[in-house]
Amino acid sequence: MGTMSLSKGFVLGLVGFFVGVSLASAAEDGGRVREQMQGLSVQQIEGALGGRRGRVAAMPQTPPPPVARSSRTKISDDTEIIVQTGNTSGVGRVIFSPSGKFLMSRAAAKVLNLWDVETGKEIRSFSDDDDNINVFAVSRDESFFLTGGWTGLLKMRNFETGATLWTVKGHSDYVQCALFSADGKIVATASSDKSVKIWDAASGREMRTLAGNVEAVTGLAFSPDERELLSASKDGMLRVWDVATGREIATFPGKPGWTRAIAFSPDG
């Protein structure tokens, strides 16, 4: 279909907006974050996002969504709406909650901050004394969030209180990606240990391991019907897995590197 070159630096996330159609990318340079595919108009957010290095996240909805970048944490839909400045040590990762009402960011290695998008105020912070946090994900109903650490530790926590529901040593190396299913019943994780694992979200029970990658696994995406899971690895390989059986269905060669931004089309 084609290749788009949107940003300098690493592309760290990708969201498809299918009534539009637009894409948002999370890129280190924070520069060009959205490309409108209909009408071929390219929006380059400069005033609010600037040219400084940082990461950006986008909220999955239309009309074209607010975009957050993690230098100070700014929220923008082309004009600056809110500047969140509570983090003093830089922000390593940032995501919107599924409703778009909250923003979760990681500043210190063991601390997550939760922000109110409308007011720009910090609501609460969550700390982890057991492991440095590398990735985190929020369930669709915003009841829970999962953290994945440098040593492979996974923690499921209550979104309101931060209470830990379960902890497992899920991987033997960095957790690179975590992803809830839409119904919140399962969660998939990927790691530098070359594995993808699927977990029961309620209990932390490992349901299956998807084996076959020869390099670190850096990206995950569920298909629209959530019967299949797409993974990306450092060697550039994209693999499609059957979620129910763990069987590898298809492979697609890509470009070697830290591919973190993958997504299915809406029709699968």
Short mmCIF file of C-alpha atoms in Angstrom, two decimals:
data_model
loop_
_atom_site.label_atom_id
_atom_site.label_comp_id
_atom_site.label_asym_id
_atom_site.label_seq_id
_atom_site.Cartn_x
_atom_site.Cartn_y
_atom_site.Cartn_z
CA MET A 1 0.00 0.00 0.00
CA GLY A 2 2.83 2.40 0.73
CA THR A 3 5.23 3.83 3.26
CA MET A 4 4.86 7.11 5.12
CA SER A 5 7.81 8.94 6.66
CA LEU A 6 6.34 11.17 9.35
CA SER A 7 8.90 11.86 12.02
CA LYS A 8 12.51 12.05 12.99
CA GLY A 9 13.70 9.79 15.78
CA PHE A 10 11.83 6.76 17.04
CA VAL A 11 8.11 6.26 16.36
CA LEU A 12 6.84 5.03 19.70
CA GLY A 13 3.15 4.53 19.12
CA LEU A 14 0.47 4.54 16.47
CA VAL A 15 -3.27 5.00 16.64
CA GLY A 16 -5.68 4.81 13.73
CA PHE A 17 -8.66 7.18 13.56
CA PHE A 18 -11.00 5.55 11.13
CA VAL A 19 -13.66 8.21 10.76
CA GLY A 20 -11.49 10.77 9.21
CA VAL A 21 -9.11 9.09 8.48
CA SER A 22 -6.13 10.20 10.52
CA LEU A 23 -3.14 8.69 12.25
CA ALA A 24 -1.32 9.81 15.34
CA SER A 25 2.24 8.78 16.03
CA ALA A 26 4.21 8.94 19.23
CA ALA A 27 7.62 10.17 18.15
CA GLU A 28 10.68 11.31 20.02
CA ASP A 29 10.94 14.60 18.16
CA GLY A 30 7.33 15.53 19.00
CA GLY A 31 6.99 17.26 15.65
CA ARG A 32 4.67 15.85 13.03
CA VAL A 33 2.07 13.81 14.84
CA ARG A 34 -0.95 13.53 12.59
CA GLU A 35 -1.52 12.97 8.92
CA GLN A 36 -5.01 13.31 7.45
CA MET A 37 -5.38 10.60 4.84
CA GLN A 38 -8.52 12.03 3.29
CA GLY A 39 -7.92 15.26 1.46
CA LEU A 40 -4.15 14.71 1.76
CA SER A 41 -3.73 17.57 4.23
CA VAL A 42 -0.85 17.16 6.64
CA GLN A 43 -1.05 18.89 9.99
CA GLN A 44 2.24 19.67 11.62
CA ILE A 45 1.85 20.68 15.22
CA GLU A 46 4.61 23.13 16.02
CA GLY A 47 3.34 25.90 18.26
CA ALA A 48 2.19 23.71 21.11
CA LEU A 49 4.47 20.74 20.58
CA GLY A 50 7.54 22.58 19.39
CA GLY A 51 10.65 21.00 17.97
CA ARG A 52 11.98 19.67 21.25
CA ARG A 53 12.49 16.00 21.81
CA GLY A 54 9.71 14.24 23.62
CA ARG A 55 7.02 11.64 23.20
CA VAL A 56 3.48 12.23 22.08
CA ALA A 57 0.30 10.25 22.61
CA ALA A 58 -3.08 10.57 20.96
CA MET A 59 -6.60 9.88 22.14
CA PRO A 60 -8.43 7.39 19.86
CA GLN A 61 -11.53 9.23 18.73
CA THR A 62 -12.79 11.65 16.10
CA PRO A 63 -12.93 14.57 15.38
CA PRO A 64 -9.12 14.85 15.29
CA PRO A 65 -7.98 14.13 18.82
CA PRO A 66 -6.03 15.97 21.44
CA VAL A 67 -2.38 15.06 21.41
CA ALA A 68 -0.16 14.90 24.47
CA ARG A 69 3.59 15.15 24.45
CA SER A 70 5.83 14.22 27.29
CA SER A 71 8.35 17.01 27.53
CA ARG A 72 6.31 18.99 30.06
CA THR A 73 3.19 17.16 29.30
CA LYS A 74 1.19 19.36 26.91
CA ILE A 75 -2.27 18.65 25.61
CA SER A 76 -2.98 19.99 22.14
CA ASP A 77 -5.31 19.73 19.18
CA ASP A 78 -3.22 22.20 17.15
CA THR A 79 -3.54 24.95 19.77
CA GLU A 80 -2.27 24.68 23.30
CA ILE A 81 -5.08 23.78 25.68
CA ILE A 82 -3.33 22.74 28.86
CA VAL A 83 0.28 22.63 29.95
CA GLN A 84 0.91 20.14 32.73
CA THR A 85 4.16 20.87 34.52
CA GLY A 86 4.08 18.65 37.58
CA ASN A 87 6.92 16.44 36.40
CA THR A 88 10.33 17.95 37.09
CA SER A 89 12.59 15.17 35.82
CA GLY A 90 11.22 14.74 32.32
CA VAL A 91 8.52 12.31 31.24
CA GLY A 92 9.54 8.94 29.87
CA ARG A 93 6.15 7.69 28.66
CA VAL A 94 2.61 9.05 28.41
CA ILE A 95 -0.80 7.59 27.49
CA PHE A 96 -4.42 8.71 27.50
CA SER A 97 -6.95 6.61 29.37
CA PRO A 98 -9.52 4.98 27.04
CA SER A 99 -12.17 7.60 27.88
CA GLY A 100 -9.74 10.43 27.18
CA LYS A 101 -10.50 11.97 30.56
CA PHE A 102 -7.18 11.07 32.11
CA LEU A 103 -3.54 11.13 31.19
CA MET A 104 -1.02 8.76 32.76
CA SER A 105 2.67 9.60 32.59
CA ARG A 106 5.89 8.14 33.91
CA ALA A 107 8.50 10.54 35.19
CA ALA A 108 10.70 8.89 37.79
CA ALA A 109 11.49 5.25 37.04
CA LYS A 110 9.18 3.97 39.77
CA VAL A 111 6.43 6.61 39.75
CA LEU A 112 3.33 7.09 37.59
CA ASN A 113 1.32 10.32 37.63
CA LEU A 114 -2.39 10.52 36.78
CA TRP A 115 -3.71 13.81 35.38
CA ASP A 116 -7.16 15.26 34.75
CA VAL A 117 -7.14 16.23 31.07
CA GLU A 118 -9.83 18.92 31.46
CA THR A 119 -8.18 20.77 34.33
CA GLY A 120 -4.55 19.81 33.84
CA LYS A 121 -4.26 18.97 37.53
CA GLU A 122 -2.53 15.93 38.94
CA ILE A 123 -5.09 13.61 40.53
CA ARG A 124 -2.78 11.08 42.15
CA SER A 125 0.53 9.32 41.79
CA PHE A 126 1.37 5.64 42.00
CA SER A 127 4.74 4.29 43.10
CA ASP A 128 6.32 0.88 42.70
CA ASP A 129 9.03 -0.18 45.13
CA ASP A 130 9.66 -3.54 43.46
CA ASP A 131 10.78 -2.65 39.94
CA ASN A 132 11.41 0.25 37.58
CA ILE A 133 8.32 0.78 35.41
CA ASN A 134 8.89 0.51 31.68
CA VAL A 135 5.34 0.24 30.29
CA PHE A 136 1.78 0.63 31.53
CA ALA A 137 -1.71 0.14 30.14
CA VAL A 138 -5.24 1.00 31.31
CA SER A 139 -8.25 -1.27 30.91
CA ARG A 140 -11.08 -0.10 28.67
CA ASP A 141 -13.45 0.47 31.61
CA GLU A 142 -10.68 2.25 33.54
CA SER A 143 -11.01 -0.08 36.52
CA PHE A 144 -7.45 -1.38 36.38
CA PHE A 145 -4.02 -0.64 35.03
CA LEU A 146 -1.08 -2.93 34.40
CA THR A 147 2.59 -2.06 34.79
CA GLY A 148 5.53 -3.92 33.29
CA GLY A 149 9.01 -3.53 34.70
CA TRP A 150 12.66 -3.70 33.77
CA THR A 151 13.07 -7.14 35.36
CA GLY A 152 9.93 -8.60 33.77
CA LEU A 153 7.64 -7.98 36.75
CA LEU A 154 3.94 -7.44 35.98
CA LYS A 155 1.51 -5.77 38.39
CA MET A 156 -2.24 -5.36 38.05
CA ARG A 157 -3.50 -2.43 40.09
CA ASN A 158 -6.76 -0.69 40.92
CA PHE A 159 -7.11 2.48 38.84
CA GLU A 160 -8.76 4.43 41.65
CA THR A 161 -6.66 3.43 44.63
CA GLY A 162 -3.48 1.98 43.17
CA ALA A 163 -3.93 -1.15 45.28
CA THR A 164 -2.08 -4.14 43.83
CA LEU A 165 -4.41 -6.96 42.77
CA TRP A 166 -1.72 -9.39 41.65
CA THR A 167 1.97 -9.53 40.88
CA VAL A 168 3.76 -12.06 38.68
CA LYS A 169 7.30 -12.43 37.35
CA GLY A 170 5.96 -12.53 33.82
CA HIS A 171 9.18 -12.23 31.82
CA SER A 172 12.91 -12.63 32.29
CA ASP A 173 13.79 -9.25 30.76
CA TYR A 174 12.32 -5.79 30.07
CA VAL A 175 8.56 -5.71 29.46
CA GLN A 176 8.31 -3.75 26.21
CA CYS A 177 4.55 -3.65 25.65
CA ALA A 178 1.27 -4.32 27.48
CA LEU A 179 -2.21 -4.37 25.99
CA PHE A 180 -5.70 -5.06 27.38
CA SER A 181 -8.43 -6.71 25.36
CA ALA A 182 -11.54 -4.57 24.85
CA ASP A 183 -13.55 -6.54 27.41
CA GLY A 184 -10.70 -6.36 29.91
CA LYS A 185 -10.64 -10.12 30.45
CA ILE A 186 -7.18 -10.74 29.06
CA VAL A 187 -3.97 -8.78 28.78
CA ALA A 188 -1.07 -9.40 26.42
CA THR A 189 2.54 -8.54 27.22
CA ALA A 190 5.73 -8.56 25.15
CA SER A 191 9.31 -8.55 26.30
CA SER A 192 12.96 -8.29 25.40
CA ASP A 193 13.11 -11.99 26.36
CA LYS A 194 11.58 -12.63 22.88
CA SER A 195 8.24 -13.86 24.22
CA VAL A 196 4.63 -12.75 24.01
CA LYS A 197 2.34 -13.90 26.81
CA ILE A 198 -1.41 -13.77 27.35
CA TRP A 199 -2.74 -13.48 30.87
CA ASP A 200 -6.06 -13.75 32.66
CA ALA A 201 -6.57 -10.16 33.79
CA ALA A 202 -8.56 -11.07 36.90
CA SER A 203 -6.15 -13.62 38.38
CA GLY A 204 -2.78 -13.08 36.70
CA ARG A 205 -2.80 -16.67 35.48
CA GLU A 206 -0.66 -17.24 32.41
CA MET A 207 -2.95 -18.57 29.70
CA ARG A 208 -0.37 -19.15 26.97
CA THR A 209 3.02 -18.15 25.63
CA LEU A 210 3.46 -17.20 21.99
CA ALA A 211 6.93 -18.43 21.05
CA GLY A 212 8.83 -18.01 17.81
CA ASN A 213 10.41 -14.58 17.88
CA VAL A 214 14.20 -14.48 17.63
CA GLU A 215 14.58 -10.89 18.85
CA ALA A 216 13.01 -8.63 21.48
CA VAL A 217 9.27 -8.14 20.95
CA THR A 218 8.49 -4.44 20.94
CA GLY A 219 4.89 -3.94 19.78
CA LEU A 220 1.45 -5.56 20.07
CA ALA A 221 -1.99 -4.97 18.56
CA PHE A 222 -5.26 -6.89 18.80
CA SER A 223 -7.35 -7.37 15.66
CA PRO A 224 -10.77 -5.66 15.73
CA ASP A 225 -12.50 -8.94 16.66
CA GLU A 226 -9.64 -9.72 19.08
CA ARG A 227 -9.24 -13.23 17.72
CA GLU A 228 -5.77 -12.41 16.48
CA LEU A 229 -2.77 -10.63 17.95
CA LEU A 230 -0.10 -8.86 15.92
CA SER A 231 3.43 -8.64 17.29
CA ALA A 232 6.49 -6.74 16.08
CA SER A 233 10.05 -7.64 16.96
CA LYS A 234 13.43 -5.98 16.77
CA ASP A 235 14.43 -7.95 13.65
CA GLY A 236 11.54 -6.31 11.78
CA MET A 237 9.32 -9.39 11.66
CA LEU A 238 5.58 -8.96 12.11
CA ARG A 239 3.75 -12.05 13.30
CA VAL A 240 0.02 -12.73 13.50
CA TRP A 241 -1.09 -15.11 16.24
CA ASP A 242 -4.32 -16.91 17.02
CA VAL A 243 -5.25 -15.68 20.50
CA ALA A 244 -7.25 -18.79 21.44
CA THR A 245 -4.58 -21.34 20.51
CA GLY A 246 -1.32 -19.37 20.48
CA ARG A 247 -0.64 -20.66 16.97
CA GLU A 248 1.37 -18.46 14.59
CA ILE A 249 -0.85 -17.70 11.58
CA ALA A 250 1.31 -15.50 9.37
CA THR A 251 4.60 -13.61 9.22
CA PHE A 252 5.51 -10.42 7.39
CA PRO A 253 9.08 -9.16 7.00
CA GLY A 254 9.58 -5.54 7.95
CA LYS A 255 12.48 -3.22 8.55
CA PRO A 256 14.85 -4.22 11.37
CA GLY A 257 14.69 -1.91 14.35
CA TRP A 258 12.61 -1.09 17.40
CA THR A 259 9.16 -1.25 15.80
CA ARG A 260 6.74 -0.10 18.49
CA ALA A 261 3.89 1.28 16.41
CA ILE A 262 1.62 -1.34 14.83
CA ALA A 263 -2.13 -1.50 14.24
CA PHE A 264 -4.79 -3.45 12.33
CA SER A 265 -7.07 -1.79 9.82
CA PRO A 266 -10.67 -1.55 11.12
CA ASP A 267 -11.84 -4.42 8.89
CA GLY A 268 -9.00 -6.63 10.12
#
